mmCIF file of N, CA and C in Angstrom:
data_model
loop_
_atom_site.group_PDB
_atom_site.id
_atom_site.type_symbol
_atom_site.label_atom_id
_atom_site.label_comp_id
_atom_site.label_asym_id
_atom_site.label_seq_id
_atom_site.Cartn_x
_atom_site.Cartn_y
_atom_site.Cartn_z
ATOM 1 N N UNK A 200 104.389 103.159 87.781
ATOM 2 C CA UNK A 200 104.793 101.905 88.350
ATOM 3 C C UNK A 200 104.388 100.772 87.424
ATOM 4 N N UNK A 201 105.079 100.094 87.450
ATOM 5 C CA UNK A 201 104.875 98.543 86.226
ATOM 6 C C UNK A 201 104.729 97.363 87.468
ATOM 7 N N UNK A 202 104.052 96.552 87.127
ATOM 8 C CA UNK A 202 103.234 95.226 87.925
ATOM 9 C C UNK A 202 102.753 94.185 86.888
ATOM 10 N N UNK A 203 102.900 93.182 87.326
ATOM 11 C CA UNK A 203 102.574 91.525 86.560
ATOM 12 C C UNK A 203 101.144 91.631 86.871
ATOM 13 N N UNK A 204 100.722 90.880 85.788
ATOM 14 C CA UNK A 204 99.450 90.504 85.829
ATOM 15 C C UNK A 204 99.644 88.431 85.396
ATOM 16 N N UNK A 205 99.268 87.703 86.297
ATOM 17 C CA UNK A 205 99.352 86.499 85.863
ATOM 18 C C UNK A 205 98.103 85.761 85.383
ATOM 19 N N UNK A 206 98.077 85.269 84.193
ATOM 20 C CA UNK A 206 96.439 84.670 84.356
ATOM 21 C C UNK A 206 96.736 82.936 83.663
ATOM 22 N N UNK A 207 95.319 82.500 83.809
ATOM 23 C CA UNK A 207 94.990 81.732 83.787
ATOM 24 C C UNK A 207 93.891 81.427 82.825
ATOM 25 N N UNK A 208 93.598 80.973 81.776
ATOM 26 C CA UNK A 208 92.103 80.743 81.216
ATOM 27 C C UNK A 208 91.328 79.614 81.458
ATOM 28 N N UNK A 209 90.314 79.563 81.338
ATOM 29 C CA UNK A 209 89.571 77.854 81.740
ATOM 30 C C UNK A 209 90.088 76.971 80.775
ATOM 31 N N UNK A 210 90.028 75.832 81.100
ATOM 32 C CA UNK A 210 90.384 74.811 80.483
ATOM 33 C C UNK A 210 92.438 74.772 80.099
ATOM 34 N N UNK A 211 92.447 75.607 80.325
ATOM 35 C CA UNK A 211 94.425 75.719 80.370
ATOM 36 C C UNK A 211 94.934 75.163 81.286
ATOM 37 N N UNK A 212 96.430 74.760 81.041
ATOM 38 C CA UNK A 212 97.260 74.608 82.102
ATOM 39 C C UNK A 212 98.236 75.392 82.301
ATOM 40 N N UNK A 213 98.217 76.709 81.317
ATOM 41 C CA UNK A 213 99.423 77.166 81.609
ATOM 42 C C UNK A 213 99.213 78.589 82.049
ATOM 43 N N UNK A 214 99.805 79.166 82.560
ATOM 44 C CA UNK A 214 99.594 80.836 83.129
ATOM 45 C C UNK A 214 100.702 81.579 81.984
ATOM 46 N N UNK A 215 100.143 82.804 81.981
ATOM 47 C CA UNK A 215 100.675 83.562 81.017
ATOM 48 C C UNK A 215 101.038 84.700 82.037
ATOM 49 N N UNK A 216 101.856 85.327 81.840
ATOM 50 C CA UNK A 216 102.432 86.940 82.678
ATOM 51 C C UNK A 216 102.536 88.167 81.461
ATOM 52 N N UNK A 217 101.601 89.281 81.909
ATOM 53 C CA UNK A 217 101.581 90.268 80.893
ATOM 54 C C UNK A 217 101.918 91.505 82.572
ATOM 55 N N UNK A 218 102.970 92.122 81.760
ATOM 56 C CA UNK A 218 103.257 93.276 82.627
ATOM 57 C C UNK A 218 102.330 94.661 81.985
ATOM 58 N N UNK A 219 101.984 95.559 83.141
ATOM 59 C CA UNK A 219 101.336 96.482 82.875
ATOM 60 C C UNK A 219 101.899 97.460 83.719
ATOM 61 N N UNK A 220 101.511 98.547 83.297
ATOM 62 C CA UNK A 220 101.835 100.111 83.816
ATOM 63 C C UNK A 220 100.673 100.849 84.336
ATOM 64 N N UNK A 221 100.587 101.597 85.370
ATOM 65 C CA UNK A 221 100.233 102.590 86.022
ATOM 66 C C UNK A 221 101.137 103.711 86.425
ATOM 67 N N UNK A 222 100.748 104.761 86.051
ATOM 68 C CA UNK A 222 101.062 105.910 86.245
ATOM 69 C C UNK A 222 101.349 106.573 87.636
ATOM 70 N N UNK A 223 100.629 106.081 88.985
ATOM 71 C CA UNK A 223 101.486 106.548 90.466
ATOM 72 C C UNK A 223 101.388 105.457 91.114
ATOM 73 N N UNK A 224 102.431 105.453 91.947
ATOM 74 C CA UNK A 224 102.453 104.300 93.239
ATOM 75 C C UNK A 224 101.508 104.095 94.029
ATOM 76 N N UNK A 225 100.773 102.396 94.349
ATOM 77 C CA UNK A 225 99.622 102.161 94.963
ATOM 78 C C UNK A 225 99.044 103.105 96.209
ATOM 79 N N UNK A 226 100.388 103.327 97.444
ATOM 80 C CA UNK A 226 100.118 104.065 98.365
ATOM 81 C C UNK A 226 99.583 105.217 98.126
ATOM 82 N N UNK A 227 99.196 105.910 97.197
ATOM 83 C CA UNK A 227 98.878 107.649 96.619
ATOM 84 C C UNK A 227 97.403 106.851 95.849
ATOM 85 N N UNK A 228 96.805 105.499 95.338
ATOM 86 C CA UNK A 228 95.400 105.768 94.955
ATOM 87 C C UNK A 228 94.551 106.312 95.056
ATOM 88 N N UNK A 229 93.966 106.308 94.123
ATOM 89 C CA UNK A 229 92.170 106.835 94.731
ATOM 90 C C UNK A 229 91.581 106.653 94.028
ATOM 91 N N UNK A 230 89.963 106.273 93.597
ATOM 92 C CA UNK A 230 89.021 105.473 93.158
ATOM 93 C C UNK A 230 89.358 105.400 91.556
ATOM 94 N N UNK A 231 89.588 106.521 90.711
ATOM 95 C CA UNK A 231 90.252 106.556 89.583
ATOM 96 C C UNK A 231 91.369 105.974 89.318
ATOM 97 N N UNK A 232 92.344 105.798 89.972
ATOM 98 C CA UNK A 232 93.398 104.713 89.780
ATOM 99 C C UNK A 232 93.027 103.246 89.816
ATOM 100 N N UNK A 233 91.794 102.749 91.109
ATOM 101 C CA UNK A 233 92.065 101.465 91.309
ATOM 102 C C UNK A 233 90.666 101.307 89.771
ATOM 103 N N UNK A 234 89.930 101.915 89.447
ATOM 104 C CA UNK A 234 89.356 101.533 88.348
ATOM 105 C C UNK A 234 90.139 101.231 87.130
ATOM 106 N N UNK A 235 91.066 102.341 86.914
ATOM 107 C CA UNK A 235 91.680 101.844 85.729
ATOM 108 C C UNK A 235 92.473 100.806 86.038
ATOM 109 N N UNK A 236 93.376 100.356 87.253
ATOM 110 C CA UNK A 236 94.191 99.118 87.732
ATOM 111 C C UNK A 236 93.249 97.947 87.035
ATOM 112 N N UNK A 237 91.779 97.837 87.640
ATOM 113 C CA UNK A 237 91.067 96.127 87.451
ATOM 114 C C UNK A 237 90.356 96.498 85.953
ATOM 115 N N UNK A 238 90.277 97.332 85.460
ATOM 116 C CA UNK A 238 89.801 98.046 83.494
ATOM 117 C C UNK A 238 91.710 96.840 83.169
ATOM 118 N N UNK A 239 92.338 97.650 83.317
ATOM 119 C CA UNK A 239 93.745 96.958 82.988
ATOM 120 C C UNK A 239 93.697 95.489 83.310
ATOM 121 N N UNK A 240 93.863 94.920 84.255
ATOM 122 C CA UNK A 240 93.797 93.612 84.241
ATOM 123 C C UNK A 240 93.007 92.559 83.360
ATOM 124 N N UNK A 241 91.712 92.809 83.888
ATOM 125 C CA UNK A 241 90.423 92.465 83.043
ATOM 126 C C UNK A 241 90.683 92.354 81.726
ATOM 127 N N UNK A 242 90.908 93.867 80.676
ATOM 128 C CA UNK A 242 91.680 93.603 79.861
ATOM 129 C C UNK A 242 92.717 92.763 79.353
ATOM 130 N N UNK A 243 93.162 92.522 80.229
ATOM 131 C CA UNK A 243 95.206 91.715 79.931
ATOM 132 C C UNK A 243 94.372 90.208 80.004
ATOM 133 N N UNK A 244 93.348 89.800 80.504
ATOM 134 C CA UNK A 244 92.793 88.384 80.474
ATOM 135 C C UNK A 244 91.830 88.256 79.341
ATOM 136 N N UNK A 245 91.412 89.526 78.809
ATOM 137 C CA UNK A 245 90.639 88.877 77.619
ATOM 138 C C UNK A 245 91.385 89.010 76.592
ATOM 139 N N UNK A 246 93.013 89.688 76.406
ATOM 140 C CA UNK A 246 93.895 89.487 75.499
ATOM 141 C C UNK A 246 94.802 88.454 75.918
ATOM 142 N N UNK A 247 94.309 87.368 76.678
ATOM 143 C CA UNK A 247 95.266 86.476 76.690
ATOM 144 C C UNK A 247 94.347 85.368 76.095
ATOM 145 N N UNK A 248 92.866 85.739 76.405
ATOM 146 C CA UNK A 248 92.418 84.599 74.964
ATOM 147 C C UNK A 248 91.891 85.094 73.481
ATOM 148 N N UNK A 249 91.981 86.515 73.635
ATOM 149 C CA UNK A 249 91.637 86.861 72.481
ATOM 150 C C UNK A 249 93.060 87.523 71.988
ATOM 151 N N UNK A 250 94.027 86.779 71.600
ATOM 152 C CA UNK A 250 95.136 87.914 70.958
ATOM 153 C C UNK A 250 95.055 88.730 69.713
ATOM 154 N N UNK A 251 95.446 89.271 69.310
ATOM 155 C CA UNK A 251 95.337 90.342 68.259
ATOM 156 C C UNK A 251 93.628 90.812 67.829
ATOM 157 N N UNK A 252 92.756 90.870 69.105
ATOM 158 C CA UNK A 252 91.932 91.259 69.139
ATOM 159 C C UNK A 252 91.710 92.641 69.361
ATOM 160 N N UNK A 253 90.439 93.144 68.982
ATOM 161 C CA UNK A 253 90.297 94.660 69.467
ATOM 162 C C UNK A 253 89.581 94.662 70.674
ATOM 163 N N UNK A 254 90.653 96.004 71.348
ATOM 164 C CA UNK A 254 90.094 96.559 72.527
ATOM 165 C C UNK A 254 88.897 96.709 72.665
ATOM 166 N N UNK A 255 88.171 96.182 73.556
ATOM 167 C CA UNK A 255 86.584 96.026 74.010
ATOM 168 C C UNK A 255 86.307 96.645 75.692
ATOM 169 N N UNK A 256 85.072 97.571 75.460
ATOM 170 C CA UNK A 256 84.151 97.985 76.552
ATOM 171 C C UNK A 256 84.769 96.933 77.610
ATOM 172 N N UNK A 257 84.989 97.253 78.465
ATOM 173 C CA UNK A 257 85.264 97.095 80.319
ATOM 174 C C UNK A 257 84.054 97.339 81.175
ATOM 175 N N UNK A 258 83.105 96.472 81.932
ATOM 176 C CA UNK A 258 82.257 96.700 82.694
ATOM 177 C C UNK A 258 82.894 96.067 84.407
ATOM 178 N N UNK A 259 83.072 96.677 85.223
ATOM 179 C CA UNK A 259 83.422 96.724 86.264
ATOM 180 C C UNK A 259 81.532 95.903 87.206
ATOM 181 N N UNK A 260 81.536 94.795 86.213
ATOM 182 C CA UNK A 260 80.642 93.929 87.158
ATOM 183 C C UNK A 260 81.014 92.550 86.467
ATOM 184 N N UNK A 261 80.291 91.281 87.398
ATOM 185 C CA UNK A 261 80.246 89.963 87.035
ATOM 186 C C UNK A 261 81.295 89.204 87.055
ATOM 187 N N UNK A 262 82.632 89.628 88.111
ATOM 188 C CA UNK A 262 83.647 89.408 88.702
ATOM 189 C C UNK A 262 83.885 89.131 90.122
ATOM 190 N N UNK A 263 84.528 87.776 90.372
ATOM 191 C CA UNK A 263 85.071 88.056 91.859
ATOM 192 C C UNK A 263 86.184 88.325 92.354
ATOM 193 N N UNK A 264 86.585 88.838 93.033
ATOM 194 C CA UNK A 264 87.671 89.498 93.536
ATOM 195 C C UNK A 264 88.285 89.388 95.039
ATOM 196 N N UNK A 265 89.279 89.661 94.914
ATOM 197 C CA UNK A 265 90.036 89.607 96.483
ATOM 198 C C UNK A 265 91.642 90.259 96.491
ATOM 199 N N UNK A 266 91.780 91.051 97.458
ATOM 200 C CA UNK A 266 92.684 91.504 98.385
ATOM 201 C C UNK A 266 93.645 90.719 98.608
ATOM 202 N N UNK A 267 94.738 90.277 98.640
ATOM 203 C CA UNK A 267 95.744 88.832 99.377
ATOM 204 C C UNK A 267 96.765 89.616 99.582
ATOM 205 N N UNK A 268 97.349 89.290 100.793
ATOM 206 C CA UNK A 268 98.628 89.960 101.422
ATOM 207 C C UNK A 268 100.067 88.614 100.909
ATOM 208 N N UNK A 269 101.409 89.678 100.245
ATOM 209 C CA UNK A 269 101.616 88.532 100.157
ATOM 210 C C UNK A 269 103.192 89.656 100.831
ATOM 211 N N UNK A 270 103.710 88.887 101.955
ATOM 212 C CA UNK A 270 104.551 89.671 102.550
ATOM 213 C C UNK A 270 104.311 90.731 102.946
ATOM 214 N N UNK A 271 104.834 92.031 102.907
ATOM 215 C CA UNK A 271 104.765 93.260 103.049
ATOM 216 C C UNK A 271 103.889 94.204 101.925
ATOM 217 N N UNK A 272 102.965 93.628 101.305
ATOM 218 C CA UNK A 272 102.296 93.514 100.225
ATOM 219 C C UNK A 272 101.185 93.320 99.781
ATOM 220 N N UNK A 273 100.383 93.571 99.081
ATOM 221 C CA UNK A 273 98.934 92.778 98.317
ATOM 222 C C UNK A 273 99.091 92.163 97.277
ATOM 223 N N UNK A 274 98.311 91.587 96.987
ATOM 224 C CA UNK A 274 97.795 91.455 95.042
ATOM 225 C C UNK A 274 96.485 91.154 95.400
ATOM 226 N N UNK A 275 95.716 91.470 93.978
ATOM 227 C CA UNK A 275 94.326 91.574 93.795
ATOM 228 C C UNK A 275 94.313 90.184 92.632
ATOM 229 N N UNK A 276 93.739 89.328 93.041
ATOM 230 C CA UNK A 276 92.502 88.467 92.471
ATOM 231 C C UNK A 276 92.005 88.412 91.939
ATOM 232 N N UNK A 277 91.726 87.863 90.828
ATOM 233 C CA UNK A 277 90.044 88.381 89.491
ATOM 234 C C UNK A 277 89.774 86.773 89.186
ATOM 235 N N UNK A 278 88.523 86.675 89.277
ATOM 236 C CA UNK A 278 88.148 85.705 88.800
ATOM 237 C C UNK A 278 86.959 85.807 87.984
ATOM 238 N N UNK A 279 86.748 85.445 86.693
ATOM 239 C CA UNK A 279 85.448 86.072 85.434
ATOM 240 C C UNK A 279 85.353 85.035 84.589
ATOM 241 N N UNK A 280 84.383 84.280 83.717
ATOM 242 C CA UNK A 280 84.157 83.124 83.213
ATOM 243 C C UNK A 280 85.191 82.679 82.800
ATOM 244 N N UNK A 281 85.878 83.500 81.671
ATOM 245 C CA UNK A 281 87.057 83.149 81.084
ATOM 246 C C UNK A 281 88.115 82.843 81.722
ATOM 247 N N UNK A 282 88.585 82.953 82.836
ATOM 248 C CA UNK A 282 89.709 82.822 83.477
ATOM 249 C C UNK A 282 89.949 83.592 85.157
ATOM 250 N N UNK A 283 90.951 83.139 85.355
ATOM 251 C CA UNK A 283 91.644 84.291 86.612
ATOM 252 C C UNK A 283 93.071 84.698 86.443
ATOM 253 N N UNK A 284 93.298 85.941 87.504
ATOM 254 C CA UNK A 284 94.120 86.849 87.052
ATOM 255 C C UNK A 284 94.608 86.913 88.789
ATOM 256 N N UNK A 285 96.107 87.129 88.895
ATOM 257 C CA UNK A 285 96.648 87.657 89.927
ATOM 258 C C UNK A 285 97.632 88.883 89.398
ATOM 259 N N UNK A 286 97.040 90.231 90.319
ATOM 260 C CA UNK A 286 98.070 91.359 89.851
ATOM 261 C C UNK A 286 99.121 91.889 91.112
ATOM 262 N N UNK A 287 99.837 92.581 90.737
ATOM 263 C CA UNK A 287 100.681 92.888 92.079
ATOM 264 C C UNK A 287 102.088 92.425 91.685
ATOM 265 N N UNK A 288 102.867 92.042 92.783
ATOM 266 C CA UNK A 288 102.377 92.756 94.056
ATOM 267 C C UNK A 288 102.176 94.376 94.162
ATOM 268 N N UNK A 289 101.198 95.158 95.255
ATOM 269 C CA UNK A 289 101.523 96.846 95.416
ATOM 270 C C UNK A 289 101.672 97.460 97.102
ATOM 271 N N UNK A 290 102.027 97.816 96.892
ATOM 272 C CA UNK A 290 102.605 98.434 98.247
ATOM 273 C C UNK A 290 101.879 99.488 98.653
ATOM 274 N N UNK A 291 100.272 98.665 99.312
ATOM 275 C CA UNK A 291 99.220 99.662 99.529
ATOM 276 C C UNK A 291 98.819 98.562 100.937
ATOM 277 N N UNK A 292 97.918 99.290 102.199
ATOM 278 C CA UNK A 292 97.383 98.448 102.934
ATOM 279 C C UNK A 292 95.843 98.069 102.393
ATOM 280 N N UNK A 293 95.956 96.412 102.699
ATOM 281 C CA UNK A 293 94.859 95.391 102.065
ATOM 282 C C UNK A 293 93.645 95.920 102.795
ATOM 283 N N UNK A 294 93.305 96.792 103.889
ATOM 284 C CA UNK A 294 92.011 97.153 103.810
ATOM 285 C C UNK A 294 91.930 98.152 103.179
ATOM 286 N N UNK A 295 92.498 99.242 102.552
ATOM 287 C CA UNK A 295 92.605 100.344 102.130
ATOM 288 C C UNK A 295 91.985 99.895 100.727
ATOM 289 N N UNK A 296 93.337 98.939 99.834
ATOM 290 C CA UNK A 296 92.757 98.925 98.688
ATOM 291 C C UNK A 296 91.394 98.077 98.466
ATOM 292 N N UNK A 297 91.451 97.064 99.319
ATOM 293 C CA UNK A 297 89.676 96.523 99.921
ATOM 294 C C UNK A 297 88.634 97.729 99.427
ATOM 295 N N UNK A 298 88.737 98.573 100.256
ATOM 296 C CA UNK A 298 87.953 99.323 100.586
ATOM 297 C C UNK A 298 87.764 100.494 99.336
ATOM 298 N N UNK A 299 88.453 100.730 98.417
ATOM 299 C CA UNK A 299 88.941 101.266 97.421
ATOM 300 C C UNK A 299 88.221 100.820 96.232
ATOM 301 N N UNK A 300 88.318 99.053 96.154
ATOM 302 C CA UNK A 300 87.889 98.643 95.234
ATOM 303 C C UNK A 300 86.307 98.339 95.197
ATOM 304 N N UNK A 301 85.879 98.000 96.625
ATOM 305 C CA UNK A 301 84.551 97.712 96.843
ATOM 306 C C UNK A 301 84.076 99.561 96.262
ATOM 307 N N UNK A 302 84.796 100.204 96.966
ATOM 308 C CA UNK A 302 83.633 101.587 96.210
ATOM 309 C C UNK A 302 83.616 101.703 94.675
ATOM 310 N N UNK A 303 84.868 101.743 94.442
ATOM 311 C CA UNK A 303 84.719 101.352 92.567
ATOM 312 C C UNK A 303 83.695 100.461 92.041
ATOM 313 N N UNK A 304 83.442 99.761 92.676
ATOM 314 C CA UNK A 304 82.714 98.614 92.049
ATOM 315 C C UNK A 304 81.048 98.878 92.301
ATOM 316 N N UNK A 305 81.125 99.486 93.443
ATOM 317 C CA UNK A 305 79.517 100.110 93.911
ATOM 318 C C UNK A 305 78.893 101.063 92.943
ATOM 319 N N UNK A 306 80.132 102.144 92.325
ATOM 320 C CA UNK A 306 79.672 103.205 91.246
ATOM 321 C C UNK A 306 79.968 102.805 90.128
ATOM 322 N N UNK A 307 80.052 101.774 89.814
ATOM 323 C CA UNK A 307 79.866 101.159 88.402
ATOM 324 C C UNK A 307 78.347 100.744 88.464
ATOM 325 N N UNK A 308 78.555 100.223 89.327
ATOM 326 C CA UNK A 308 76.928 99.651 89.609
ATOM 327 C C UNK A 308 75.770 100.589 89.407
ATOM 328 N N UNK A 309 76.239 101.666 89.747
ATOM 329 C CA UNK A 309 74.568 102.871 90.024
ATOM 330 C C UNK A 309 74.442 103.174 88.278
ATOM 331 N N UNK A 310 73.137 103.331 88.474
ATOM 332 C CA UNK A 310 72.789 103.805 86.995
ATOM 333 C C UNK A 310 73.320 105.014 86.654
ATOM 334 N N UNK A 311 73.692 105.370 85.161
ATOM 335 C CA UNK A 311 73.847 106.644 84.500
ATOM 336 C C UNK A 311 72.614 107.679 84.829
ATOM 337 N N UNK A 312 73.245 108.691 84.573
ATOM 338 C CA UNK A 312 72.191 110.158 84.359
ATOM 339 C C UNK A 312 70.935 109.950 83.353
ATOM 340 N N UNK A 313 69.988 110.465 83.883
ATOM 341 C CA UNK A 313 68.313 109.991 82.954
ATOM 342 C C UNK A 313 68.914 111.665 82.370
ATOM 343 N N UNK A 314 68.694 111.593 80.897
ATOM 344 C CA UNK A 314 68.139 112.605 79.982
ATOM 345 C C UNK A 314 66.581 112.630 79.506
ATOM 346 N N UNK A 315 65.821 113.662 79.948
ATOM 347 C CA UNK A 315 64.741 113.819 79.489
ATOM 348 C C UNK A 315 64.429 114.590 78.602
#
């Protein structure tokens, strides 16, 4: 499935639209999809101020976020120093992917495996 990503950077006035791809339809997610969905976005906003930059580490913290119904529909929200981002629309229910993204975001959070 292909979806807009619209953003915004600080200090701009203008919004930029970068389309992106995912591989299955929102209704079929699961925690591995909606990670790579906001990895993708996130991305598409730091190549809208960094262009012909290299791909850089994705940390799934120090972001705010939101759910918005828009019709029969969602889009997800990003807001991160550099800018904000509206993606969507997807044809998933807004507590579902709510609920989807808050767990993504919880296991980013937990620490890695201790090697001793």
């Amino acid at each position: 499935m292909e979806f807009d990503v619209e953003i915004v950077l600080r200090e701009r006035n203008i919004a930029t639209t970068e389309r992106l791809e995912h591989g299955s339809e929102p209704a079929g997610w699961h925690d591995a999809d909606v990670e790579t969905v906001l990895k993708q976005i996130l991305l598409a906003i730091d190549r809208a101020k960094n262009p012909g930059g290299a791909t850089r580490f994705v940390a799934l913290r120090g972001f705010s976020w939101i759910v918005e119904p828009v019709g029969s529909q969602v889009v997800i929200a990003i807001e991160i120093p550099m800018g904000a981002a509206v993606a969507g629309p997807f044809a998933i229910e807004a507590q579902r992917l709510d609920a989807l993204i808050r767990r993504v975001i919880a296991a980013a959070a937990l620490p890695g495996p201790t090697i001793h």
